[in-house]
PDB file of C-alpha atoms in Angstrom:
ATOM      1  CA  UNK A 954    -108.763  44.097  72.410  1.00 49.00           C
ATOM      2  CA  UNK A 955    -112.530  44.473  72.548  1.00 47.00           C
ATOM      3  CA  UNK A 956    -114.132  43.105  75.685  1.00 46.00           C
ATOM      4  CA  UNK A 957    -116.790  41.360  73.668  1.00 49.00           C
ATOM      5  CA  UNK A 958    -114.362  39.364  71.773  1.00 47.00           C
ATOM      6  CA  UNK A 959    -113.387  35.999  73.041  1.00 48.00           C
ATOM      7  CA  UNK A 960    -109.869  35.216  74.047  1.00 49.00           C
ATOM      8  CA  UNK A 961    -107.719  34.254  71.155  1.00 49.00           C
ATOM      9  CA  UNK A 962    -106.626  30.688  70.968  1.00 48.00           C
ATOM     10  CA  UNK A 963    -103.116  30.075  71.955  1.00 48.00           C
ATOM     11  CA  UNK A 964    -100.673  29.305  69.243  1.00 46.00           C
ATOM     12  CA  UNK A 965     -99.490  25.763  69.003  1.00 45.00           C
ATOM     13  CA  UNK A 966     -97.943  23.378  66.619  1.00 44.00           C
ATOM     14  CA  UNK A 967    -101.334  21.820  65.976  1.00 48.00           C
ATOM     15  CA  UNK A 968    -102.798  25.055  64.759  1.00 48.00           C
ATOM     16  CA  UNK A 969    -100.255  26.790  62.592  1.00 47.00           C
ATOM     17  CA  UNK A 970    -100.796  30.306  61.616  1.00 46.00           C
ATOM     18  CA  UNK A 971    -102.006  30.746  58.085  1.00 49.00           C
ATOM     19  CA  UNK A 972    -101.283  33.958  56.452  1.00 49.00           C
ATOM     20  CA  UNK A 973    -103.171  35.064  53.464  1.00 47.00           C
ATOM     21  CA  UNK A 974    -101.235  36.741  50.733  1.00 47.00           C
ATOM     22  CA  UNK A 975    -102.741  39.498  48.762  1.00 51.00           C
ATOM     23  CA  UNK A 976    -102.581  38.643  45.079  1.00 49.00           C
ATOM     24  CA  UNK A 977    -101.642  42.109  44.128  1.00 49.00           C
ATOM     25  CA  UNK A 978     -98.936  42.195  46.718  1.00 48.00           C
ATOM     26  CA  UNK A 979     -97.619  38.880  45.570  1.00 47.00           C
ATOM     27  CA  UNK A 980     -97.514  40.025  42.013  1.00 46.00           C
ATOM     28  CA  UNK A 981     -95.684  43.122  43.031  1.00 46.00           C
ATOM     29  CA  UNK A 982     -93.224  41.115  45.113  1.00 46.00           C
ATOM     30  CA  UNK A 983     -92.529  38.699  42.319  1.00 46.00           C
ATOM     31  CA  UNK A 984     -92.275  41.375  39.710  1.00 46.00           C
ATOM     32  CA  UNK A 985     -90.122  43.597  41.853  1.00 45.00           C
ATOM     33  CA  UNK A 986     -87.819  41.131  43.514  1.00 47.00           C
ATOM     34  CA  UNK A 987     -88.164  37.628  42.137  1.00 49.00           C
ATOM     35  CA  UNK A 988     -88.883  38.034  38.473  1.00 47.00           C
ATOM     36  CA  UNK A 989     -86.813  35.476  36.623  1.00 50.00           C
ATOM     37  CA  UNK A 990     -84.006  36.975  34.604  1.00 52.00           C
ATOM     38  CA  UNK A 991     -83.610  36.037  30.974  1.00 52.00           C
ATOM     39  CA  UNK A 992     -81.192  33.156  30.373  1.00 50.00           C
ATOM     40  CA  UNK A 993     -77.711  34.256  29.456  1.00 53.00           C
ATOM     41  CA  UNK A 994     -76.112  32.235  26.757  1.00 51.00           C
ATOM     42  CA  UNK A 995     -72.466  31.601  27.474  1.00 50.00           C
ATOM     43  CA  UNK A 996     -70.119  29.577  25.347  1.00 48.00           C
ATOM     44  CA  UNK A 997     -71.279  26.383  26.991  1.00 49.00           C
ATOM     45  CA  UNK A 998     -75.055  27.089  26.842  1.00 51.00           C
ATOM     46  CA  UNK A 999     -75.617  27.987  23.217  1.00 52.00           C
ATOM     47  CA  UNK A1000     -75.866  25.290  20.602  1.00 49.00           C
ATOM     48  CA  UNK A1001     -73.047  26.645  18.452  1.00 51.00           C
ATOM     49  CA  UNK A1002     -70.822  26.852  21.510  1.00 50.00           C
ATOM     50  CA  UNK A1003     -71.501  23.270  22.500  1.00 53.00           C
ATOM     51  CA  UNK A1004     -70.776  22.117  18.975  1.00 47.00           C
ATOM     52  CA  UNK A1005     -67.516  24.060  18.872  1.00 49.00           C
ATOM     53  CA  UNK A1006     -66.426  22.559  22.182  1.00 46.00           C
ATOM     54  CA  UNK A1007     -67.412  19.067  21.072  1.00 48.00           C
ATOM     55  CA  UNK A1008     -65.571  19.388  17.780  1.00 48.00           C
ATOM     56  CA  UNK A1009     -62.519  21.143  19.248  1.00 50.00           C
ATOM     57  CA  UNK A1010     -58.942  20.074  19.108  1.00 41.00           C
ATOM     58  CA  UNK A1011     -58.896  16.301  18.761  1.00 45.00           C
ATOM     59  CA  UNK A1012     -56.283  13.782  19.864  1.00 42.00           C
ATOM     60  CA  UNK A1013     -52.871  15.409  20.204  1.00 42.00           C
ATOM     61  CA  UNK A1014     -52.211  15.710  16.526  1.00 42.00           C
ATOM     62  CA  UNK A1015     -53.295  19.258  16.177  1.00 45.00           C
ATOM     63  CA  UNK A1016     -56.284  18.471  13.972  1.00 42.00           C
ATOM     64  CA  UNK A1017     -59.079  20.932  14.391  1.00 39.00           C
ATOM     65  CA  UNK A1018     -62.575  20.171  13.272  1.00 41.00           C
ATOM     66  CA  UNK A1019     -64.960  23.005  13.086  1.00 40.00           C
ATOM     67  CA  UNK A1020     -68.568  22.249  12.369  1.00 40.00           C
ATOM     68  CA  UNK A1021     -70.870  25.119  11.814  1.00 43.00           C
ATOM     69  CA  UNK A1022     -74.383  24.294  12.723  1.00 41.00           C
ATOM     70  CA  UNK A1023     -77.296  26.641  12.623  1.00 44.00           C
ATOM     71  CA  UNK A1024     -79.834  27.040  15.341  1.00 45.00           C
ATOM     72  CA  UNK A1025     -82.625  25.652  13.253  1.00 48.00           C
ATOM     73  CA  UNK A1026     -82.300  22.017  14.260  1.00 48.00           C
ATOM     74  CA  UNK A1027     -83.103  20.882  17.753  1.00 54.00           C
ATOM     75  CA  UNK A1028     -80.215  21.198  20.187  1.00 54.00           C
ATOM     76  CA  UNK A1029     -80.053  17.521  21.147  1.00 61.00           C
ATOM     77  CA  UNK A1030     -79.870  16.383  17.545  1.00 64.00           C
ATOM     78  CA  UNK A1031     -77.052  18.774  16.761  1.00 64.00           C
ATOM     79  CA  UNK A1032     -75.052  17.656  19.743  1.00 61.00           C
ATOM     80  CA  UNK A1033     -75.421  13.994  18.738  1.00 67.00           C
ATOM     81  CA  UNK A1034     -74.350  14.820  15.201  1.00 70.00           C
ATOM     82  CA  UNK A1035     -71.329  16.716  16.496  1.00 64.00           C
ATOM     83  CA  UNK A1036     -70.302  13.825  18.732  1.00 62.00           C
ATOM     84  CA  UNK A1037     -70.742  11.386  15.867  1.00 64.00           C
ATOM     85  CA  UNK A1038     -68.589  13.571  13.626  1.00 66.00           C
ATOM     86  CA  UNK A1039     -65.964  13.776  16.319  1.00 63.00           C
ATOM     87  CA  UNK A1040     -65.934   9.996  16.788  1.00 57.00           C
ATOM     88  CA  UNK A1041     -65.619   9.496  13.040  1.00 57.00           C
ATOM     89  CA  UNK A1042     -62.795  12.012  12.903  1.00 55.00           C
ATOM     90  CA  UNK A1043     -60.917  10.322  15.742  1.00 53.00           C
ATOM     91  CA  UNK A1044     -61.315   6.942  14.074  1.00 50.00           C
ATOM     92  CA  UNK A1045     -60.040   8.303  10.790  1.00 50.00           C
ATOM     93  CA  UNK A1046     -57.104   9.870  12.513  1.00 44.00           C
ATOM     94  CA  UNK A1047     -56.318   6.665  14.365  1.00 43.00           C
ATOM     95  CA  UNK A1048     -56.512   4.658  11.163  1.00 42.00           C
ATOM     96  CA  UNK A1049     -54.680   7.133   8.980  1.00 45.00           C
ATOM     97  CA  UNK A1050     -51.853   7.887  11.377  1.00 43.00           C
ATOM     98  CA  UNK A1051     -49.678   4.808  11.461  1.00 46.00           C
ATOM     99  CA  UNK A1052     -47.033   4.928  14.138  1.00 46.00           C
ATOM    100  CA  UNK A1053     -43.988   3.387  12.563  1.00 47.00           C
ATOM    101  CA  UNK A1054     -40.818   3.031  14.513  1.00 49.00           C
ATOM    102  CA  UNK A1055     -37.907   4.879  12.959  1.00 51.00           C
ATOM    103  CA  UNK A1056     -35.692   2.622  10.931  1.00 59.00           C
ATOM    104  CA  UNK A1057     -32.782   1.225  12.870  1.00 56.00           C
ATOM    105  CA  UNK A1058     -29.521   2.206  11.288  1.00 59.00           C
ATOM    106  CA  UNK A1059     -27.483  -0.786  10.324  1.00 61.00           C
ATOM    107  CA  UNK A1060     -24.169  -0.887  12.166  1.00 63.00           C
ATOM    108  CA  UNK A1061     -21.310   0.356  10.072  1.00 64.00           C
ATOM    109  CA  UNK A1062     -19.017  -2.422   8.983  1.00 66.00           C
ATOM    110  CA  UNK A1063     -15.865  -2.622  10.991  1.00 67.00           C
ATOM    111  CA  UNK A1064     -12.978  -1.133   9.115  1.00 65.00           C
ATOM    112  CA  UNK A1065      -9.804  -3.076   9.515  1.00 68.00           C
ATOM    113  CA  UNK A1066      -6.869  -0.686   9.370  1.00 68.00           C
ATOM    114  CA  UNK A1067      -4.410  -1.594   6.747  1.00 68.00           C
ATOM    115  CA  UNK A1068      -1.150  -2.759   8.229  1.00 69.00           C
ATOM    116  CA  UNK A1069       1.605  -0.226   8.140  1.00 68.00           C
ATOM    117  CA  UNK A1070       4.242  -1.057   5.628  1.00 68.00           C
ATOM    118  CA  UNK A1071       7.068  -2.864   7.243  1.00 69.00           C
ATOM    119  CA  UNK A1072      10.173  -0.794   7.468  1.00 73.00           C
ATOM    120  CA  UNK A1073      13.099  -2.246   5.756  1.00 69.00           C
ATOM    121  CA  UNK A1074      15.868  -2.743   8.197  1.00 69.00           C
ATOM    122  CA  UNK A1075      19.240  -1.692   7.094  1.00 68.00           C
ATOM    123  CA  UNK A1076      21.382  -4.711   6.507  1.00 68.00           C
ATOM    124  CA  UNK A1077      23.668  -5.268   9.397  1.00 72.00           C
ATOM    125  CA  UNK A1078      27.271  -5.800   8.795  1.00 65.00           C
ATOM    126  CA  UNK A1079      28.332  -9.282   9.570  1.00 61.00           C
ATOM    127  CA  UNK A1080      30.243  -9.259  12.838  1.00 63.00           C
ATOM    128  CA  UNK A1081      33.850 -10.078  12.507  1.00 58.00           C
ATOM    129  CA  UNK A1082      34.666 -13.500  13.859  1.00 63.00           C
ATOM    130  CA  UNK A1083      36.428 -13.628  17.188  1.00 74.00           C
ATOM    131  CA  UNK A1084      39.186 -15.633  15.568  1.00 88.00           C
ATOM    132  CA  UNK A1085      39.840 -14.378  12.035  1.00 94.00           C
ATOM    133  CA  UNK A1086      41.065 -16.806   9.414  1.00 95.00           C
ATOM    134  CA  UNK A1087      44.851 -16.760   9.304  1.00 96.00           C
ATOM    135  CA  UNK A1088      46.570 -15.341   6.195  1.00 96.00           C
ATOM    136  CA  UNK A1089      50.152 -14.757   5.015  1.00 95.00           C
ATOM    137  CA  UNK A1090      51.451 -17.975   6.578  1.00 95.00           C
ATOM    138  CA  UNK A1091      50.372 -17.094  10.159  1.00 97.00           C
ATOM    139  CA  UNK A1092      48.839 -19.543  12.594  1.00 96.00           C
ATOM    140  CA  UNK A1093      45.711 -18.792  14.638  1.00 96.00           C
ATOM    141  CA  UNK A1094      47.573 -17.384  17.657  1.00 97.00           C
ATOM    142  CA  UNK A1095      49.615 -15.048  15.469  1.00 97.00           C
ATOM    143  CA  UNK A1096      46.486 -13.922  13.588  1.00 97.00           C
ATOM    144  CA  UNK A1097      44.638 -13.208  16.847  1.00 97.00           C
ATOM    145  CA  UNK A1098      47.569 -11.077  18.063  1.00 98.00           C
ATOM    146  CA  UNK A1099      47.636  -9.180  14.756  1.00 98.00           C
ATOM    147  CA  UNK A1100      43.900  -8.517  15.155  1.00 97.00           C
ATOM    148  CA  UNK A1101      44.475  -7.084  18.644  1.00 97.00           C
ATOM    149  CA  UNK A1102      47.042  -4.631  17.165  1.00 98.00           C
ATOM    150  CA  UNK A1103      44.763  -3.581  14.252  1.00 98.00           C
ATOM    151  CA  UNK A1104      41.711  -3.112  16.531  1.00 97.00           C
ATOM    152  CA  UNK A1105      43.634  -0.681  18.775  1.00 97.00           C
ATOM    153  CA  UNK A1106      44.892   1.320  15.785  1.00 97.00           C
ATOM    154  CA  UNK A1107      41.386   1.617  14.352  1.00 97.00           C
ATOM    155  CA  UNK A1108      40.059   2.681  17.748  1.00 97.00           C
ATOM    156  CA  UNK A1109      42.695   5.462  17.787  1.00 97.00           C
ATOM    157  CA  UNK A1110      41.582   6.456  14.236  1.00 96.00           C
ATOM    158  CA  UNK A1111      45.043   6.010  12.786  1.00 97.00           C
ATOM    159  CA  UNK A1112      45.635   5.563   9.041  1.00 96.00           C
ATOM    160  CA  UNK A1113      46.253   2.153   7.480  1.00 97.00           C
ATOM    161  CA  UNK A1114      49.970   2.818   7.141  1.00 96.00           C
ATOM    162  CA  UNK A1115      50.324   3.034  10.933  1.00 97.00           C
ATOM    163  CA  UNK A1116      48.686  -0.405  11.181  1.00 98.00           C
ATOM    164  CA  UNK A1117      51.164  -1.868   8.679  1.00 97.00           C
ATOM    165  CA  UNK A1118      54.119  -0.367  10.558  1.00 97.00           C
ATOM    166  CA  UNK A1119      52.909  -1.844  13.870  1.00 98.00           C
ATOM    167  CA  UNK A1120      52.235  -5.350  12.507  1.00 98.00           C
ATOM    168  CA  UNK A1121      55.604  -5.434  10.700  1.00 97.00           C
ATOM    169  CA  UNK A1122      57.356  -4.364  13.921  1.00 97.00           C
ATOM    170  CA  UNK A1123      55.667  -7.132  15.960  1.00 97.00           C
ATOM    171  CA  UNK A1124      56.628  -9.671  13.293  1.00 97.00           C
ATOM    172  CA  UNK A1125      60.280  -8.696  13.667  1.00 96.00           C
ATOM    173  CA  UNK A1126      60.350  -8.351  17.476  1.00 95.00           C
ATOM    174  CA  UNK A1127      58.354 -11.424  18.602  1.00 96.00           C
ATOM    175  CA  UNK A1128      57.107 -13.157  15.453  1.00 97.00           C
ATOM    176  CA  UNK A1129      53.615 -12.032  16.628  1.00 97.00           C
ATOM    177  CA  UNK A1130      53.789 -14.039  19.895  1.00 97.00           C
ATOM    178  CA  UNK A1131      53.157 -12.648  23.344  1.00 97.00           C
ATOM    179  CA  UNK A1132      56.462 -13.519  25.017  1.00 97.00           C
ATOM    180  CA  UNK A1133      57.489 -13.560  28.648  1.00 96.00           C
ATOM    181  CA  UNK A1134      61.087 -12.834  29.721  1.00 96.00           C
ATOM    182  CA  UNK A1135      63.569 -15.243  31.244  1.00 95.00           C
ATOM    183  CA  UNK A1136      65.001 -12.252  33.113  1.00 93.00           C
ATOM    184  CA  UNK A1137      61.631 -11.347  34.690  1.00 95.00           C
ATOM    185  CA  UNK A1138      60.147 -14.380  36.480  1.00 94.00           C
ATOM    186  CA  UNK A1139      56.957 -12.444  37.226  1.00 95.00           C
ATOM    187  CA  UNK A1140      56.193 -12.214  33.502  1.00 96.00           C
ATOM    188  CA  UNK A1141      55.356 -15.909  33.584  1.00 96.00           C
ATOM    189  CA  UNK A1142      52.511 -15.149  35.978  1.00 96.00           C
ATOM    190  CA  UNK A1143      50.578 -13.681  33.025  1.00 96.00           C
ATOM    191  CA  UNK A1144      49.219 -15.338  29.888  1.00 95.00           C
ATOM    192  CA  UNK A1145      52.102 -15.852  27.470  1.00 95.00           C
ATOM    193  CA  UNK A1146      53.058 -17.813  24.353  1.00 96.00           C
ATOM    194  CA  UNK A1147      56.718 -18.486  24.913  1.00 95.00           C
ATOM    195  CA  UNK A1148      59.668 -16.557  26.326  1.00 93.00           C
ATOM    196  CA  UNK A1149      62.647 -14.501  25.264  1.00 91.00           C
ATOM    197  CA  UNK A1150      65.955 -13.539  26.815  1.00 86.00           C
ATOM    198  CA  UNK A1151      66.639 -10.070  25.385  1.00 85.00           C
ATOM    199  CA  UNK A1152      67.230  -8.280  28.650  1.00 89.00           C
ATOM    200  CA  UNK A1153      63.871  -7.415  30.325  1.00 93.00           C
ATOM    201  CA  UNK A1154      61.928  -7.106  27.049  1.00 95.00           C
ATOM    202  CA  UNK A1155      58.384  -8.609  27.136  1.00 97.00           C
ATOM    203  CA  UNK A1156      55.257  -8.833  25.022  1.00 97.00           C
ATOM    204  CA  UNK A1157      54.553  -8.472  21.287  1.00 97.00           C
ATOM    205  CA  UNK A1158      56.849  -5.475  20.808  1.00 97.00           C
ATOM    206  CA  UNK A1159      59.558  -6.563  23.296  1.00 96.00           C
ATOM    207  CA  UNK A1160      59.127  -3.366  25.274  1.00 96.00           C
ATOM    208  CA  UNK A1161      61.220  -2.973  28.416  1.00 95.00           C
ATOM    209  CA  UNK A1162      59.665  -2.017  31.764  1.00 96.00           C
ATOM    210  CA  UNK A1163      62.998  -0.497  32.773  1.00 94.00           C
ATOM    211  CA  UNK A1164      62.723   1.988  29.870  1.00 93.00           C
ATOM    212  CA  UNK A1165      59.382   3.333  31.042  1.00 94.00           C
ATOM    213  CA  UNK A1166      57.006   1.521  28.666  1.00 96.00           C
ATOM    214  CA  UNK A1167      54.845   0.268  31.511  1.00 96.00           C
ATOM    215  CA  UNK A1168      54.709  -2.440  34.156  1.00 97.00           C
ATOM    216  CA  UNK A1169      55.278  -6.107  33.362  1.00 97.00           C
ATOM    217  CA  UNK A1170      51.585  -6.824  33.878  1.00 97.00           C
ATOM    218  CA  UNK A1171      50.603  -4.028  31.467  1.00 97.00           C
ATOM    219  CA  UNK A1172      53.083  -4.929  28.734  1.00 97.00           C
ATOM    220  CA  UNK A1173      51.991  -8.571  28.805  1.00 97.00           C
ATOM    221  CA  UNK A1174      48.548  -7.476  27.560  1.00 97.00           C
ATOM    222  CA  UNK A1175      48.591  -7.197  23.704  1.00 97.00           C
ATOM    223  CA  UNK A1176      46.099  -4.316  23.608  1.00 97.00           C
ATOM    224  CA  UNK A1177      48.131  -2.209  26.056  1.00 98.00           C
ATOM    225  CA  UNK A1178      51.416  -2.937  24.282  1.00 98.00           C
ATOM    226  CA  UNK A1179      49.876  -1.934  20.902  1.00 98.00           C
ATOM    227  CA  UNK A1180      48.528   1.341  22.313  1.00 98.00           C
ATOM    228  CA  UNK A1181      51.932   2.185  23.783  1.00 97.00           C
ATOM    229  CA  UNK A1182      53.557   1.614  20.363  1.00 98.00           C
ATOM    230  CA  UNK A1183      50.986   3.745  18.447  1.00 98.00           C
ATOM    231  CA  UNK A1184      51.311   6.563  20.991  1.00 97.00           C
ATOM    232  CA  UNK A1185      55.087   6.655  20.516  1.00 97.00           C
ATOM    233  CA  UNK A1186      54.730   6.479  16.707  1.00 97.00           C
ATOM    234  CA  UNK A1187      52.339   9.451  16.654  1.00 96.00           C
ATOM    235  CA  UNK A1188      55.008  11.521  18.439  1.00 96.00           C
ATOM    236  CA  UNK A1189      57.624  10.939  15.700  1.00 96.00           C
ATOM    237  CA  UNK A1190      57.660  14.013  13.429  1.00 95.00           C
ATOM    238  CA  UNK A1191      56.817  13.159   9.795  1.00 95.00           C
ATOM    239  CA  UNK A1192      56.442   9.438  10.379  1.00 96.00           C
ATOM    240  CA  UNK A1193      53.738   9.324   7.654  1.00 94.00           C
ATOM    241  CA  UNK A1194      56.395  10.088   5.003  1.00 94.00           C
ATOM    242  CA  UNK A1195      58.920   7.579   6.324  1.00 95.00           C
ATOM    243  CA  UNK A1196      59.410   4.031   5.123  1.00 94.00           C
ATOM    244  CA  UNK A1197      58.078   1.206   7.250  1.00 94.00           C
ATOM    245  CA  UNK A1198      61.614   0.467   8.405  1.00 93.00           C
ATOM    246  CA  UNK A1199      62.318   4.124   9.203  1.00 95.00           C
ATOM    247  CA  UNK A1200      59.089   4.591  11.194  1.00 96.00           C
ATOM    248  CA  UNK A1201      59.536   1.345  13.128  1.00 96.00           C
ATOM    249  CA  UNK A1202      63.186   2.124  13.949  1.00 95.00           C
ATOM    250  CA  UNK A1203      62.253   5.609  15.168  1.00 95.00           C
ATOM    251  CA  UNK A1204      60.086   3.994  17.817  1.00 96.00           C
ATOM    252  CA  UNK A1205      62.038   0.852  18.696  1.00 93.00           C
ATOM    253  CA  UNK A1206      65.616   2.080  18.385  1.00 89.00           C
ATOM    254  CA  UNK A1207      66.724  -1.427  17.436  1.00 85.00           C
ATOM    255  CA  UNK A1208      70.266  -2.631  16.907  1.00 81.00           C
ATOM    256  CA  UNK A1209      69.109  -3.948  13.515  1.00 84.00           C
ATOM    257  CA  UNK A1210      67.226  -1.042  11.921  1.00 82.00           C
ATOM    258  CA  UNK A1211      66.912  -2.633   8.475  1.00 87.00           C
ATOM    259  CA  UNK A1212      65.277  -5.830   9.709  1.00 90.00           C
ATOM    260  CA  UNK A1213      61.708  -4.477   9.558  1.00 93.00           C
ATOM    261  CA  UNK A1214      61.590  -3.965   5.804  1.00 93.00           C
ATOM    262  CA  UNK A1215      61.299  -7.674   4.997  1.00 95.00           C
ATOM    263  CA  UNK A1216      57.941  -7.903   6.831  1.00 96.00           C
ATOM    264  CA  UNK A1217      56.230  -5.026   5.024  1.00 96.00           C
ATOM    265  CA  UNK A1218      54.409  -7.072   2.342  1.00 96.00           C
ATOM    266  CA  UNK A1219      53.142  -9.733   4.761  1.00 97.00           C
ATOM    267  CA  UNK A1220      52.051  -7.030   7.225  1.00 97.00           C
ATOM    268  CA  UNK A1221      50.077  -5.270   4.469  1.00 97.00           C
ATOM    269  CA  UNK A1222      48.318  -8.557   3.609  1.00 97.00           C
ATOM    270  CA  UNK A1223      47.368  -9.175   7.230  1.00 97.00           C
ATOM    271  CA  UNK A1224      46.063  -5.618   7.712  1.00 97.00           C
ATOM    272  CA  UNK A1225      43.977  -5.869   4.510  1.00 97.00           C
ATOM    273  CA  UNK A1226      42.357  -9.033   5.854  1.00 96.00           C
ATOM    274  CA  UNK A1227      41.566  -7.448   9.224  1.00 95.00           C
ATOM    275  CA  UNK A1228      40.778  -3.793   8.447  1.00 81.00           C
TER     276      UNK A1228
END
């Protein structure tokens, strides 16, 4: 610093430093570093771009409106026109597109299944009465005993002739009554329809317990006595070809072998009514 110069004033906030800028330097600085760059037109800055964005895909219906506008008109006017076109388009779309609910399908009428044809039941055979109507001059007890004999023969699958032989034999031996024996007091302990005195013979066929036909209790049951007779008849060789008297005598070994023949016709009538 030159001695003749006065002391410089101290710097303070009241006296800020003013720097002078050389015009030429400023021009160089602006031109070199701060010269404004030309505006770049992106899709959102140009007028056609703004119009395309404004008139893009509208609503969600996939309608696309493209408005081509030149750069002659002022930008603000074109934008307003584009927005107006877009609003008109949206209104048309809203008015034209009527949202109608899908038609509701009417419920199908209930189909009533046709009833299955009723099956025809096979006619049932009328059950035989427990007490069949008496025939051939028999009373009800005799007819019931004849039925017991026929039922056993049918159960054993024997032919009709065997049934006639058995019924004719019972007619001759006991007159179709279940008889006790005066010789066997115990026979009266069982259901009976009278009594006889031919040794120890009991029941419908006057079978003797002492000869091995069965016990007194067994022979007093009509069904058992009939089965015992049919079993013995089936063991006689050729009984099918014998007369009723011959077949009956082969089983009973009676002292009166010809007595059975007189019952053949009545026995056949009874069997026909029961079988």
